Tab-separated table of C-alpha atoms in Angstrom:
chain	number	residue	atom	x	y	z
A	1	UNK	CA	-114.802	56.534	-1.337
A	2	UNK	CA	-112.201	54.837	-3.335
A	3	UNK	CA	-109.003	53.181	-1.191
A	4	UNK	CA	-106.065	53.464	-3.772
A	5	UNK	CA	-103.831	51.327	-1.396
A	6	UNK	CA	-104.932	48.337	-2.662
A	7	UNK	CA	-104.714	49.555	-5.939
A	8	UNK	CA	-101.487	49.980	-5.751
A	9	UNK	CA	-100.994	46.719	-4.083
A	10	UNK	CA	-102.054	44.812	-6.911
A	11	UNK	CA	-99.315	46.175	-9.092
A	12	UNK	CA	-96.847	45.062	-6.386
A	13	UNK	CA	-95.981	48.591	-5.748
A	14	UNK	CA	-95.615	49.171	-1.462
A	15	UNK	CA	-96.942	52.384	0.296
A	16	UNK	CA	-100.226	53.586	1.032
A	17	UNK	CA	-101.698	56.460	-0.672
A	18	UNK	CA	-100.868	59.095	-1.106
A	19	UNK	CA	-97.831	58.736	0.761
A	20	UNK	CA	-96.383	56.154	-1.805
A	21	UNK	CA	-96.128	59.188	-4.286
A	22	UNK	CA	-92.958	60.036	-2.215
A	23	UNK	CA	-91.410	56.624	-2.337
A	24	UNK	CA	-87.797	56.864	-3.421
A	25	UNK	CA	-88.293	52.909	-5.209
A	26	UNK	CA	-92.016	53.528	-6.271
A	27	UNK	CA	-93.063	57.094	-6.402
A	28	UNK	CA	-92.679	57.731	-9.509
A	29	UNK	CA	-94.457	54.551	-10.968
A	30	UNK	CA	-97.086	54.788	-8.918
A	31	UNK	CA	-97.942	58.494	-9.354
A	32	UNK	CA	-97.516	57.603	-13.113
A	33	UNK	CA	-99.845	54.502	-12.925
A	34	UNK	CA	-102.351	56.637	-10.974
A	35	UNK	CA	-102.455	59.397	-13.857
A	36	UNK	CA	-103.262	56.735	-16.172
A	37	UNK	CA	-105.749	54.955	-13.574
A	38	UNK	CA	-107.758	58.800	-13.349
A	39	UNK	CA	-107.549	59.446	-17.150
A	40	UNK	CA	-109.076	55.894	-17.732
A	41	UNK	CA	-111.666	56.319	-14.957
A	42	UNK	CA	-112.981	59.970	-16.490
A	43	UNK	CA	-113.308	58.083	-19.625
A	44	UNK	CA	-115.402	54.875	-18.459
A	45	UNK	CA	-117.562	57.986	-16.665
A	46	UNK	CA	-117.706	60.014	-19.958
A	47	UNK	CA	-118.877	56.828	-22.099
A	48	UNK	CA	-121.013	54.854	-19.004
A	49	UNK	CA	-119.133	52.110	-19.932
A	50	UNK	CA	-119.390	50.595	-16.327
A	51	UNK	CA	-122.446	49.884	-14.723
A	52	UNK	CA	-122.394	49.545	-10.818
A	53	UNK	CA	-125.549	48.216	-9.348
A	54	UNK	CA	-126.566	47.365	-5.740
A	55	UNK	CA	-129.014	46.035	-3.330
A	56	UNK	CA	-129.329	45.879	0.614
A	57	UNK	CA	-132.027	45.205	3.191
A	58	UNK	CA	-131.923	44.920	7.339
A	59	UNK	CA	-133.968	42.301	8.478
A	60	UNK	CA	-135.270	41.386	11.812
A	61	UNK	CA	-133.011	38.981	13.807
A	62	UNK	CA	-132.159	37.144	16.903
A	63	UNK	CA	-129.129	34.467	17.806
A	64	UNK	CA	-129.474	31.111	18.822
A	65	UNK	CA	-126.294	29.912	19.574
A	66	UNK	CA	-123.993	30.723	16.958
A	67	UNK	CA	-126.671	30.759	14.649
A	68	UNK	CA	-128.746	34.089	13.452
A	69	UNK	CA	-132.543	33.429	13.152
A	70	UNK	CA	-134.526	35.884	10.594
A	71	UNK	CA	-137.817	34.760	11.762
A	72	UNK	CA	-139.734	37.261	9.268
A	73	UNK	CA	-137.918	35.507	6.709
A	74	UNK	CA	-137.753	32.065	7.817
A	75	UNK	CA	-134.362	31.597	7.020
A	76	UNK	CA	-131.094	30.827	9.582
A	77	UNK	CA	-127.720	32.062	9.304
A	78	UNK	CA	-124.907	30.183	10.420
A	79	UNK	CA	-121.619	31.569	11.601
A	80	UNK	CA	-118.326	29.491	13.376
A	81	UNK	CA	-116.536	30.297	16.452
A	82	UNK	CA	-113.022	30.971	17.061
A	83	UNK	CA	-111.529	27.496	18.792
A	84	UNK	CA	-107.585	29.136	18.552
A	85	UNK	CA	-106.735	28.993	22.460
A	86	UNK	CA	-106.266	32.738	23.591
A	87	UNK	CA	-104.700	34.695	26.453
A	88	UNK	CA	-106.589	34.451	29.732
A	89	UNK	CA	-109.689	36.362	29.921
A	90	UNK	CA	-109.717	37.088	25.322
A	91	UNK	CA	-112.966	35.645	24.302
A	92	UNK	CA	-113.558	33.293	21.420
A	93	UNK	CA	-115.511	35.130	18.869
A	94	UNK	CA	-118.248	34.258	16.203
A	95	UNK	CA	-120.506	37.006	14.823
A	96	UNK	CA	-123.461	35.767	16.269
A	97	UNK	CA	-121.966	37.234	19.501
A	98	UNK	CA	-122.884	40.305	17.462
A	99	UNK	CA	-126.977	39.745	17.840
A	100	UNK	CA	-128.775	39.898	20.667
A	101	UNK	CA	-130.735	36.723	22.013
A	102	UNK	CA	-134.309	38.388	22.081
A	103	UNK	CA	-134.597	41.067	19.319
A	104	UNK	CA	-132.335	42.952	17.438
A	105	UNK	CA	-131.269	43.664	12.978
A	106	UNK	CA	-129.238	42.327	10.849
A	107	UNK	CA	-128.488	43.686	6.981
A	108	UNK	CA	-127.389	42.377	4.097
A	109	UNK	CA	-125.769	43.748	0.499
A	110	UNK	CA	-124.944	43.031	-2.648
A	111	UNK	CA	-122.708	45.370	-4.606
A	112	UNK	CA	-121.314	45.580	-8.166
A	113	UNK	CA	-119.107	47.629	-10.668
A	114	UNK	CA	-118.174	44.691	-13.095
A	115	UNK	CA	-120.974	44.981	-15.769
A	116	UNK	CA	-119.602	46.327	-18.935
A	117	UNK	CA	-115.724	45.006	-17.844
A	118	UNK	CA	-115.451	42.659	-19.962
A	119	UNK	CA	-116.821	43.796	-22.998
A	120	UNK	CA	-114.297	46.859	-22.640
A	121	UNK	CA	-111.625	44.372	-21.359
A	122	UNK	CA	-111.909	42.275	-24.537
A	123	UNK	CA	-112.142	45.758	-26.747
A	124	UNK	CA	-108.739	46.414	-25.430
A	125	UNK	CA	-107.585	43.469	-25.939
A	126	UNK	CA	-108.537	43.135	-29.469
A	127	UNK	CA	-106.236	46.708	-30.117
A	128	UNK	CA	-102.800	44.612	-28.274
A	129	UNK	CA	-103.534	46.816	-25.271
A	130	UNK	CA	-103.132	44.508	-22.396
A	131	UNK	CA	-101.853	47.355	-20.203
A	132	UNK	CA	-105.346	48.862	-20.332
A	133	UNK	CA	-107.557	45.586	-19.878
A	134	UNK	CA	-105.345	45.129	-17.094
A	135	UNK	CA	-105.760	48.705	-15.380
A	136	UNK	CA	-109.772	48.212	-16.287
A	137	UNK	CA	-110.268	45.408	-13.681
A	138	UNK	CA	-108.243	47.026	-11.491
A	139	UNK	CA	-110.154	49.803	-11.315
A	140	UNK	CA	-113.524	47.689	-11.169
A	141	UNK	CA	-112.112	46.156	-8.285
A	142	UNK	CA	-111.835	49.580	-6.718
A	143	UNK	CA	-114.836	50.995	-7.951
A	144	UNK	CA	-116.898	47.604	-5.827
A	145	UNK	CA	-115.324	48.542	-2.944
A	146	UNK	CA	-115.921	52.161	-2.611
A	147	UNK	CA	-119.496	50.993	-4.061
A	148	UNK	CA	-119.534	48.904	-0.850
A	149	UNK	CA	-118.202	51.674	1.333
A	150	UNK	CA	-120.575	53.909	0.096
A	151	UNK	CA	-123.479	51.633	0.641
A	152	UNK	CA	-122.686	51.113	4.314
A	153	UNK	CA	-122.406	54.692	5.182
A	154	UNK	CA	-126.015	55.098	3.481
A	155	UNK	CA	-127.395	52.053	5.547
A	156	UNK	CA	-125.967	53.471	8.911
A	157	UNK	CA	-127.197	57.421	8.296
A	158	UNK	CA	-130.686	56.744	6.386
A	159	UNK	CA	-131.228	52.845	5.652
A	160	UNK	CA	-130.934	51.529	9.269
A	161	UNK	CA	-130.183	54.813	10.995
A	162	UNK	CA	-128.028	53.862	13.761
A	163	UNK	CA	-125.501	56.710	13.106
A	164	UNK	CA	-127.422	59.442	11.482
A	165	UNK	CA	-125.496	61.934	12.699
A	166	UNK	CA	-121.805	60.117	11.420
A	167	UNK	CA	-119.634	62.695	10.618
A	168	UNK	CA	-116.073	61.092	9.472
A	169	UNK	CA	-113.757	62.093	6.460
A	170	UNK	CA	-113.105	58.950	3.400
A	171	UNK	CA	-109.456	58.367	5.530
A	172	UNK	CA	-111.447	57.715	8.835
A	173	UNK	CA	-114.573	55.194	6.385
A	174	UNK	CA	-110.970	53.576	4.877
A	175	UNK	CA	-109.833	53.031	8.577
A	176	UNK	CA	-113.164	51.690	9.651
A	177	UNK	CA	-113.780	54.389	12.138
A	178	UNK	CA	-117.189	53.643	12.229
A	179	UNK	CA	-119.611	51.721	14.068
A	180	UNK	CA	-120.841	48.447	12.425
A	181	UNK	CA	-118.951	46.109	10.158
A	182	UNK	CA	-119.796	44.078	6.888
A	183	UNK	CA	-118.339	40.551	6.677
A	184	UNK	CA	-118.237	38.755	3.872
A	185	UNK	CA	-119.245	34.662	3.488
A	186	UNK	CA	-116.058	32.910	2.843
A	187	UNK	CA	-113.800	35.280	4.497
A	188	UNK	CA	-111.960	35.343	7.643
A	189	UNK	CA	-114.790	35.891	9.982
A	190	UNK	CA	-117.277	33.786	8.070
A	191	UNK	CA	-115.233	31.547	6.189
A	192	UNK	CA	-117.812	29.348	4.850
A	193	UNK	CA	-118.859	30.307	1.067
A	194	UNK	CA	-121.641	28.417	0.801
A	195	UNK	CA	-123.494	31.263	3.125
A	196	UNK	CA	-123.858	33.448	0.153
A	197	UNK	CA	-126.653	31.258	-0.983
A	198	UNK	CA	-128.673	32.379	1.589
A	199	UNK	CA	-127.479	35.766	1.460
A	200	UNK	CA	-128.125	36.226	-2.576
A	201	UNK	CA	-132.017	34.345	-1.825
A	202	UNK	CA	-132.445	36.670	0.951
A	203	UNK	CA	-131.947	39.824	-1.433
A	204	UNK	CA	-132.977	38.379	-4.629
A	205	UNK	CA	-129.369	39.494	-5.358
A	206	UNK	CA	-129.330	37.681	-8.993
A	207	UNK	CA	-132.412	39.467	-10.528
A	208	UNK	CA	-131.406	42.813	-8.585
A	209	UNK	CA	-127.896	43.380	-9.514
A	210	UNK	CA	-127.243	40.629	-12.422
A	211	UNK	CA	-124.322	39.129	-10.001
A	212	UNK	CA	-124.731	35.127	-10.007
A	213	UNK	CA	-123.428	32.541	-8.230
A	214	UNK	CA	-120.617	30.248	-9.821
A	215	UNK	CA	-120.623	26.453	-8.467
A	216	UNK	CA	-117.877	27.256	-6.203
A	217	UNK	CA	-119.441	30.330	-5.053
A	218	UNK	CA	-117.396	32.704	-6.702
A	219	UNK	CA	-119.590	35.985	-8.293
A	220	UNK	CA	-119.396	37.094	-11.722
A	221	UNK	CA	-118.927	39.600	-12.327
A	222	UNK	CA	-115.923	39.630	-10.460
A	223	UNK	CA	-115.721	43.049	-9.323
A	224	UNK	CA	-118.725	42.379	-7.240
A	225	UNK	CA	-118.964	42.281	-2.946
A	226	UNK	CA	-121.131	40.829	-1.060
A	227	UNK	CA	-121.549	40.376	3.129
A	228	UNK	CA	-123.531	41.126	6.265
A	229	UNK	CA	-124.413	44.642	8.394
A	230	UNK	CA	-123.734	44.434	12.210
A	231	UNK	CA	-124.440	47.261	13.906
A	232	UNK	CA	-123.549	46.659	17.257
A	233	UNK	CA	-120.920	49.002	19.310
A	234	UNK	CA	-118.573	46.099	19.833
A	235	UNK	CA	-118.693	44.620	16.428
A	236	UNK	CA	-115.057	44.015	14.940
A	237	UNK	CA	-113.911	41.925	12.806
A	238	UNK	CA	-111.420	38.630	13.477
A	239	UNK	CA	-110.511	35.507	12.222
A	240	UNK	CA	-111.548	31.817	12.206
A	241	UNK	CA	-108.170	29.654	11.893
A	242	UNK	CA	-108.466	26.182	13.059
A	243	UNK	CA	-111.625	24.417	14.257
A	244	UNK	CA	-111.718	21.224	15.919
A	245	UNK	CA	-113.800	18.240	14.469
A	246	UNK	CA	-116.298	18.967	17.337
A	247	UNK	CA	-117.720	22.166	16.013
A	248	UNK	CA	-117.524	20.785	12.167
A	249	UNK	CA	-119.735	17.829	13.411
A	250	UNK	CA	-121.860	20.859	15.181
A	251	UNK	CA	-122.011	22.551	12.216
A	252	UNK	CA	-123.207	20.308	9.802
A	253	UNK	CA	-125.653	19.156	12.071
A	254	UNK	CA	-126.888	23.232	12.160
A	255	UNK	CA	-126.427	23.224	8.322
A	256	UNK	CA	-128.030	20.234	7.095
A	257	UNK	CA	-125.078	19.291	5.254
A	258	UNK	CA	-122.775	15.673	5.698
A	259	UNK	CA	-119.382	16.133	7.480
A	260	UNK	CA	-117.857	15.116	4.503
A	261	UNK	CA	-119.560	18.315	2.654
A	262	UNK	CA	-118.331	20.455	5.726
A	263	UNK	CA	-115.187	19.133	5.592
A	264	UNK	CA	-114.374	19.912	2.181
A	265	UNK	CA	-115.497	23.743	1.980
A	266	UNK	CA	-113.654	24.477	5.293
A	267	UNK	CA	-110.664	22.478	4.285
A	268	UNK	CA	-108.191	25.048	5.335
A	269	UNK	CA	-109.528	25.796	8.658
A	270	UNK	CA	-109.891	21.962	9.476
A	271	UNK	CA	-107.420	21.292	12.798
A	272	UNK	CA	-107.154	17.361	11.880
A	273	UNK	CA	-107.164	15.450	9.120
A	274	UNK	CA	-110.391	14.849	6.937
């Protein structure tokens, strides 16, 4: 389940795997740094020095605009719309397009591999190995993500059971070949962070996988994802880039929250000056 790309990515090295092993500039660096990536990972298996943890649950929903109702739950999710003007006839998307009015699902996750990082991290450090401490959160960063990967292909066979019979190789889960998506609060499609308050008191994700909440709404530990489970055939995923004051005033009003308070945590999506 693991996407080495990225991997790769973050040591500024260009190609996707395993193609990039033939690079004339980079093969040889990267099929060097991925030796050393595999002989560290058999290691943090040997000694369980990592501890991945997760948590995810579909609850029963229904939209109301571009918000998501959980009526079980009592809570309300609350998701922007695209306001960029498109070609004729291109809609302007928001995930609650994604739920159906009377009764459908939606799920939720939490995933970690960061506990035991930075106790390893700062054991590395302490022997003048920065290369290593380096290549550990690297690899935790990996490790979250195929956590997350694998944790959505369990939801849509078994958990939910929308796709049980899903038969696709780790190239076509890395190309997102599959039906469904998982957004995550305070990225493109849901750029608004503070959603992963509700989405951590929804799952109890604290006291089930040890990942908090930092003021800003970071998680720690950092190797940690979080989003949402759409299931629906059309489901893709797209970006939010400007928004007009209209649907900030909108959706503070939805939120509860001053303008001001909207203003500031959608700051770079703002099409006007706050």
């Amino acid at each position: 389940y693991i996407d080495w790309t990225p991997f790769f990515q973050s040591w500024e090295l260009k190609g996707k795997f395993p193609a990039i092993f033939d690079d004339a500039t980079y093969g040889a660096e990267a099929r060097s740094l991925f030796n050393d990536a595999n002989t560290l990972l058999d290691e943090i298996i040997a000694n369980g020095s990592i501890t991945a943890r997760a948590v995810c649950e579909i609850y029963p929903a229904r939209r109301v605009g571009d918000d998501v109702e959980l009526p079980v739950h009592g809570r309300t999710l609350h998701f922007l719309r695209q306001q960029t003007v498109k070609a004729k006839g291109q809609p302007q998307f928001s995930l609650a397009d994604f739920i159906r009015d009377d009764h459908d699902h939606l799920g939720a996750f939490v995933v970690t591999a960061g506990h035991g990082v930075d106790a390893l991290c700062t054991r590395y450090e302490s022997e003048h190995d920065d290369y290593r401490s380096i290549l550990v959160k690297a690899i935790a960063d990996r490790l979250a993500e195929a956590a997350a990967e694998w944790l959505h292909r369990k939801v849509r066979m078994t958990v939910w059971g929308y796709a049980a019979e899903e038969e696709l190789a780790n190239t076509d889960l890395i190309a997102e070949k599959y039906q469904g998506i998982r957004p995550a609060p305070g990225y493109p499609a849901c750029p608004d962070h503070t959603e992963k308050r509700a989405l951590f008191d929804l799952l109890h994700a604290e006291e089930t996988t040890g990942v908090i909440l930092t003021e800003s709404y970071a998680m720690m530990p950092a190797a940690s994802v979080s989003g949402w489970y759409f299931a629906h055939p059309d489901a893709k995923y797209f970006g939010i880039t400007r928004i007009g004051r209209d649907q900030v005033e909108d959706y503070a009003r939805r939120k509860g929250m001053t303008i001001a308070e909207c203003e500031r945590w959608l700051a770079p999506y703002l099409s006007y000056e706050a």
